[in-house]
Tab-separated table of C-alpha atoms and ligand atoms in Angstrom:
chain	number	residue	atom	x	y	z
M	299	MET	CA	34.581	-8.566	27.126
M	300	LYS	CA	38.261	-8.254	26.202
M	301	ARG	CA	39.884	-11.219	27.877
M	302	LEU	CA	37.343	-13.448	26.738
M	303	GLU	CA	37.744	-12.507	23.099
M	304	ASP	CA	41.623	-12.603	23.349
M	305	MET	CA	41.293	-16.289	24.573
M	306	ILE	CA	38.875	-17.018	21.818
M	307	THR	CA	41.376	-15.549	19.371
M	308	GLN	CA	44.667	-17.164	21.164
M	309	GLU	CA	43.222	-20.445	21.957
M	310	GLY	CA	40.005	-21.310	20.176
M	311	LEU	CA	40.071	-23.676	17.247
M	312	VAL	CA	37.974	-22.862	14.391
M	313	LEU	CA	36.891	-26.174	13.278
M	314	SER	CA	34.650	-25.059	10.543
M	315	ASP	CA	32.640	-21.961	9.429
M	316	GLN	CA	30.290	-23.126	12.048
M	317	VAL	CA	31.944	-24.514	14.983
M	318	LEU	CA	34.571	-23.129	17.404
M	319	LYS	CA	36.285	-25.299	19.725
M	320	VAL	CA	37.190	-23.936	23.063
M	321	ASP	CA	38.290	-26.905	25.061
M	322	SER	CA	41.411	-25.300	26.683
M	323	PHE	CA	39.089	-22.808	28.884
M	324	LEU	CA	35.575	-23.483	28.605
M	325	ASN	CA	34.286	-26.948	27.283
M	326	HIS	CA	36.933	-29.450	28.864
M	327	GLN	CA	39.537	-27.752	30.669
M	328	VAL	CA	38.010	-24.941	32.478
M	329	ASP	CA	39.850	-21.583	33.445
M	330	PRO	CA	38.580	-20.619	36.871
M	331	THR	CA	40.013	-17.151	36.958
M	332	LEU	CA	38.310	-16.500	33.497
M	333	MET	CA	35.093	-17.927	34.744
M	334	TRP	CA	35.224	-15.642	37.664
M	335	GLU	CA	35.864	-12.558	35.529
M	336	ILE	CA	32.883	-13.715	33.164
M	337	ALA	CA	30.865	-13.873	36.442
M	338	TYR	CA	31.804	-10.431	37.173
M	339	GLU	CA	30.458	-9.162	33.921
M	340	PHE	CA	27.318	-10.909	34.365
M	341	MET	CA	26.869	-9.740	37.835
M	342	ASP	CA	27.598	-6.031	36.694
M	343	ARG	CA	24.962	-6.295	33.794
M	344	PHE	CA	22.292	-8.029	36.014
M	345	LYS	CA	22.803	-6.585	39.367
M	346	ASP	CA	19.699	-4.439	39.317
M	347	ALA	CA	17.492	-7.120	37.710
M	348	GLY	CA	16.267	-8.716	41.029
M	349	ILE	CA	17.689	-12.086	40.122
M	350	THR	CA	16.840	-14.946	42.570
M	351	ARG	CA	18.161	-18.031	40.843
M	352	ILE	CA	20.691	-19.121	38.039
M	353	LEU	CA	19.413	-21.714	35.640
M	354	THR	CA	21.737	-23.387	33.226
M	355	ILE	CA	22.218	-26.817	31.368
M	356	GLU	CA	24.728	-29.559	31.662
M	357	ALA	CA	27.566	-29.521	31.029
M	358	GLY	CA	29.177	-26.402	29.459
M	359	GLY	CA	26.917	-23.961	31.243
M	360	ILE	CA	27.672	-24.967	34.889
M	361	ALA	CA	31.064	-23.492	35.384
M	362	PRO	CA	29.993	-19.922	34.418
M	363	ALA	CA	26.754	-20.499	35.965
M	364	MET	CA	28.255	-21.544	39.253
M	365	MET	CA	30.501	-18.379	39.248
M	366	THR	CA	27.932	-16.079	38.596
M	367	ALA	CA	25.505	-17.568	41.473
M	368	LEU	CA	28.443	-16.985	43.801
M	369	ARG	CA	28.825	-13.402	42.583
M	370	LEU	CA	25.114	-12.639	42.791
M	371	GLY	CA	24.655	-14.730	46.025
M	372	VAL	CA	21.720	-16.603	44.709
M	373	PRO	CA	21.309	-20.586	44.219
M	374	MET	CA	22.207	-22.359	40.859
M	375	VAL	CA	20.391	-25.210	39.450
M	376	TYR	CA	21.189	-27.148	35.979
M	377	ALA	CA	18.850	-28.798	33.875
M	378	ARG	CA	19.681	-32.362	33.267
M	379	LYS	CA	19.630	-33.914	29.590
M	380	THR	CA	19.579	-37.446	30.701
M	381	LYS	CA	17.356	-39.557	33.072
M	382	SER	CA	18.509	-39.588	36.470
M	383	LEU	CA	18.212	-42.296	39.031
M	384	THR	CA	17.240	-39.972	41.739
M	385	LEU	CA	15.579	-37.340	39.683
M	386	ASN	CA	11.933	-38.555	39.030
M	387	GLU	CA	8.924	-37.269	40.816
M	388	GLY	CA	8.113	-33.722	41.013
M	389	THR	CA	9.861	-32.541	37.842
M	390	ILE	CA	9.389	-30.076	34.984
M	391	SER	CA	10.582	-30.830	31.580
M	392	ALA	CA	10.864	-29.517	28.033
M	393	GLU	CA	11.713	-30.768	24.677
M	394	VAL	CA	14.846	-29.380	23.026
M	395	TYR	CA	15.662	-29.947	19.281
M	396	SER	CA	19.474	-30.049	18.521
M	397	PHE	CA	20.153	-29.061	14.940
M	398	THR	CA	23.814	-30.400	15.334
M	399	LYS	CA	22.737	-33.684	16.348
M	400	GLN	CA	19.274	-33.749	14.445
M	401	GLN	CA	17.504	-35.146	17.425
M	402	THR	CA	14.956	-34.165	20.031
M	403	SER	CA	15.910	-34.588	23.708
M	404	THR	CA	14.093	-33.814	27.043
M	405	ILE	CA	15.426	-31.486	29.613
M	406	THR	CA	14.481	-31.914	33.354
M	407	VAL	CA	14.574	-29.947	36.546
M	408	ALA	CA	12.993	-30.436	39.903
M	409	GLU	CA	10.295	-28.304	40.813
M	410	LYS	CA	11.663	-27.575	44.253
M	411	TYR	CA	14.634	-26.015	42.662
M	412	LEU	CA	12.713	-23.695	40.323
M	413	GLN	CA	9.646	-22.329	41.844
M	414	ALA	CA	6.774	-19.833	41.321
M	415	GLY	CA	7.676	-16.260	41.507
M	416	GLU	CA	11.307	-16.609	41.284
M	417	ARG	CA	13.335	-14.125	38.904
M	418	VAL	CA	15.582	-16.508	36.663
M	419	LEU	CA	18.769	-15.557	35.010
M	420	ILE	CA	19.649	-18.270	32.388
M	421	ILE	CA	23.333	-18.800	31.708
M	422	ASP	CA	24.750	-20.880	29.031
M	423	ASP	CA	28.215	-21.396	27.368
M	424	PHE	CA	27.157	-21.102	23.735
M	425	LEU	CA	24.109	-19.549	21.896
M	426	ALA	CA	23.745	-20.851	18.500
M	427	ASN	CA	20.023	-21.667	17.381
M	428	GLY	CA	18.670	-20.909	20.543
M	429	GLU	CA	16.872	-24.150	21.040
M	430	ALA	CA	18.518	-24.994	24.345
M	431	ALA	CA	17.832	-21.445	25.259
M	432	PHE	CA	14.018	-21.681	24.663
M	433	GLY	CA	13.987	-25.017	26.401
M	434	LEU	CA	15.268	-23.367	29.493
M	435	ALA	CA	12.765	-20.372	29.276
M	436	LYS	CA	9.935	-23.225	28.892
M	437	LEU	CA	11.149	-24.779	32.051
M	438	VAL	CA	11.015	-21.244	33.855
M	439	GLU	CA	7.492	-20.403	32.492
M	440	GLN	CA	6.035	-23.898	33.442
M	441	ALA	CA	7.416	-23.283	36.908
M	442	GLY	CA	5.561	-19.907	37.010
M	443	ALA	CA	8.727	-18.143	37.409
M	444	GLU	CA	10.030	-15.339	35.288
M	445	VAL	CA	13.005	-15.237	32.794
M	446	ALA	CA	14.991	-12.077	33.692
M	447	GLY	CA	17.311	-12.485	30.887
M	448	PHE	CA	19.947	-14.731	29.248
M	449	GLY	CA	23.663	-14.353	29.908
M	450	ILE	CA	25.590	-16.083	27.187
M	451	VAL	CA	29.408	-16.643	27.258
M	452	ILE	CA	29.789	-16.967	23.479
M	453	GLU	CA	27.305	-15.981	20.993
M	454	LYS	CA	27.544	-17.135	17.281
M	455	SER	CA	25.759	-14.152	16.026
M	456	PHE	CA	25.648	-15.285	12.532
M	457	GLN	CA	23.233	-18.061	13.685
M	458	PRO	CA	19.593	-17.260	14.614
M	459	GLY	CA	19.403	-17.852	18.410
M	460	ARG	CA	20.043	-14.352	19.661
M	461	GLN	CA	17.479	-12.576	17.303
M	462	LYS	CA	14.726	-15.318	17.952
M	463	LEU	CA	15.292	-14.500	21.790
M	464	LEU	CA	15.084	-10.850	21.229
M	465	ASP	CA	12.013	-11.368	19.105
M	466	ALA	CA	10.359	-13.313	21.924
M	467	GLY	CA	10.920	-10.397	24.230
M	468	PHE	CA	13.941	-11.663	26.251
M	469	ARG	CA	16.903	-9.621	27.296
M	470	VAL	CA	20.262	-11.333	25.901
M	471	GLU	CA	23.663	-10.286	27.102
M	472	SER	CA	26.423	-12.124	25.402
M	473	LEU	CA	30.193	-11.514	26.423
M	474	ALA	CA	31.809	-12.541	23.121
M	475	ARG	CA	29.776	-12.014	19.872
M	476	ILE	CA	31.122	-13.823	16.881
M	477	LYS	CA	30.425	-12.253	13.604
M	478	LYS	CA	32.052	-15.025	11.561
M	479	LEU	CA	34.332	-17.842	11.570
M	480	GLU	CA	36.443	-17.973	8.625
M	481	ALA	CA	39.882	-19.136	7.328
M	482	GLY	CA	40.720	-20.231	10.839
M	483	GLN	CA	39.884	-16.954	12.566
M	484	ALA	CA	36.916	-15.605	14.736
M	485	THR	CA	35.960	-12.164	14.149
M	486	PHE	CA	33.717	-10.128	16.664
M	487	VAL	CA	30.709	-7.812	16.609
M	488	ASP	CA	31.361	-4.611	18.310
M	489	ARG	CA	34.574	-5.574	19.525
M	490	VAL	CA	35.445	-3.109	22.340
M	491	ASN	CA	38.977	-2.607	23.201
M	492	VAL	CA	38.769	-1.772	26.868
G	1276	G4P	P1	21.196	-24.275	20.208
G	1276	G4P	O1	20.934	-25.106	21.501
G	1276	G4P	O2	21.735	-23.018	20.459
G	1276	G4P	O3	20.242	-24.532	19.177
G	1276	G4P	O4	22.539	-25.281	19.614
G	1276	G4P	P2	22.827	-26.474	19.028
G	1276	G4P	O5	21.801	-27.470	19.291
G	1276	G4P	O6	23.364	-26.216	17.853
G	1276	G4P	O7	24.040	-26.943	20.043
G	1276	G4P	C1	24.053	-28.196	20.809
G	1276	G4P	C2	25.159	-28.192	21.631
G	1276	G4P	O8	26.509	-27.694	20.943
G	1276	G4P	C3	25.304	-27.451	22.805
G	1276	G4P	O9	25.915	-28.096	23.778
G	1276	G4P	C4	25.767	-26.232	22.448
G	1276	G4P	O10	26.476	-25.490	23.724
G	1276	G4P	C5	27.002	-26.504	21.778
G	1276	G4P	N1	27.479	-25.849	20.732
G	1276	G4P	C6	26.955	-25.015	19.620
G	1276	G4P	N2	27.696	-24.245	18.885
G	1276	G4P	C7	29.112	-24.661	19.311
G	1276	G4P	C8	30.224	-24.043	18.996
G	1276	G4P	O11	30.477	-23.501	17.878
G	1276	G4P	N3	31.347	-24.717	19.800
G	1276	G4P	C9	31.139	-25.474	20.855
G	1276	G4P	N4	32.269	-25.665	21.388
G	1276	G4P	N5	30.018	-25.839	21.261
G	1276	G4P	C10	28.838	-25.386	20.436
G	1276	G4P	P3	25.633	-29.456	24.400
G	1276	G4P	O12	26.225	-30.683	23.559
G	1276	G4P	O13	24.090	-29.631	24.464
G	1276	G4P	O14	26.045	-29.374	25.738
G	1276	G4P	P4	27.634	-29.645	26.610
G	1276	G4P	O15	28.638	-29.855	25.329
G	1276	G4P	O16	27.488	-28.355	27.163
G	1276	G4P	O17	27.299	-30.723	27.319
G	1277	NA	NA1	25.776	-25.586	26.488
G	1278	NA	NA1	28.686	-27.258	25.017
């Protein structure tokens, strides 16, 4: 997606050869018109996939997930990463290991917001190692629902997440695919200039 790649190029900060900071439009300040265009792309790619719900994880996935839900006319739910005072009985949980933080955490969603028979589009802001993505897929499977695919805003293609998801049989649609982060610059896989 050209505008997204342009934003990454112009405003992204390459913190290391592993980490891209996008706090001006995605991970802290959030650009609503960009999110709305991102959602158009996801809608276009998944409009015939019979999606009945969007699932994401707090916090970075919520903005693109919300806009995509609005585009597709379906409900959106986000998995929580911390214990909630009000979310206790009737929940589904999965363990997620973070390579960045080197710790395992539990992600949770209420059963009533993820039900058997649903076709779920999982949206997230970043795909790196795929741990969060697989955790979300486990929630869907435990609910007796089906993963229709993954919609990823920024995929770090030099990390293994995408390939692991493909190997597991999932559909993955990423709007920006970063080939490498080097010398302060991001380069993209298959950059399309449209
Ligand atoms: P994984 O789920 O793909 O295995 O990723 P990992 O554990 O490495 O990533 C943990 C967190 O870091 C996730 O956010 C993920 O979105 C984010 N992340 C991974 N790589 C990058 C990157 O290059 N840049 C930025 N900005 N974020 C990255 P989180 O901390 O769980 O959630 P939140 O920040 O959305 O609240
Ligand atoms: Na995230
Ligand atoms: Na994040």
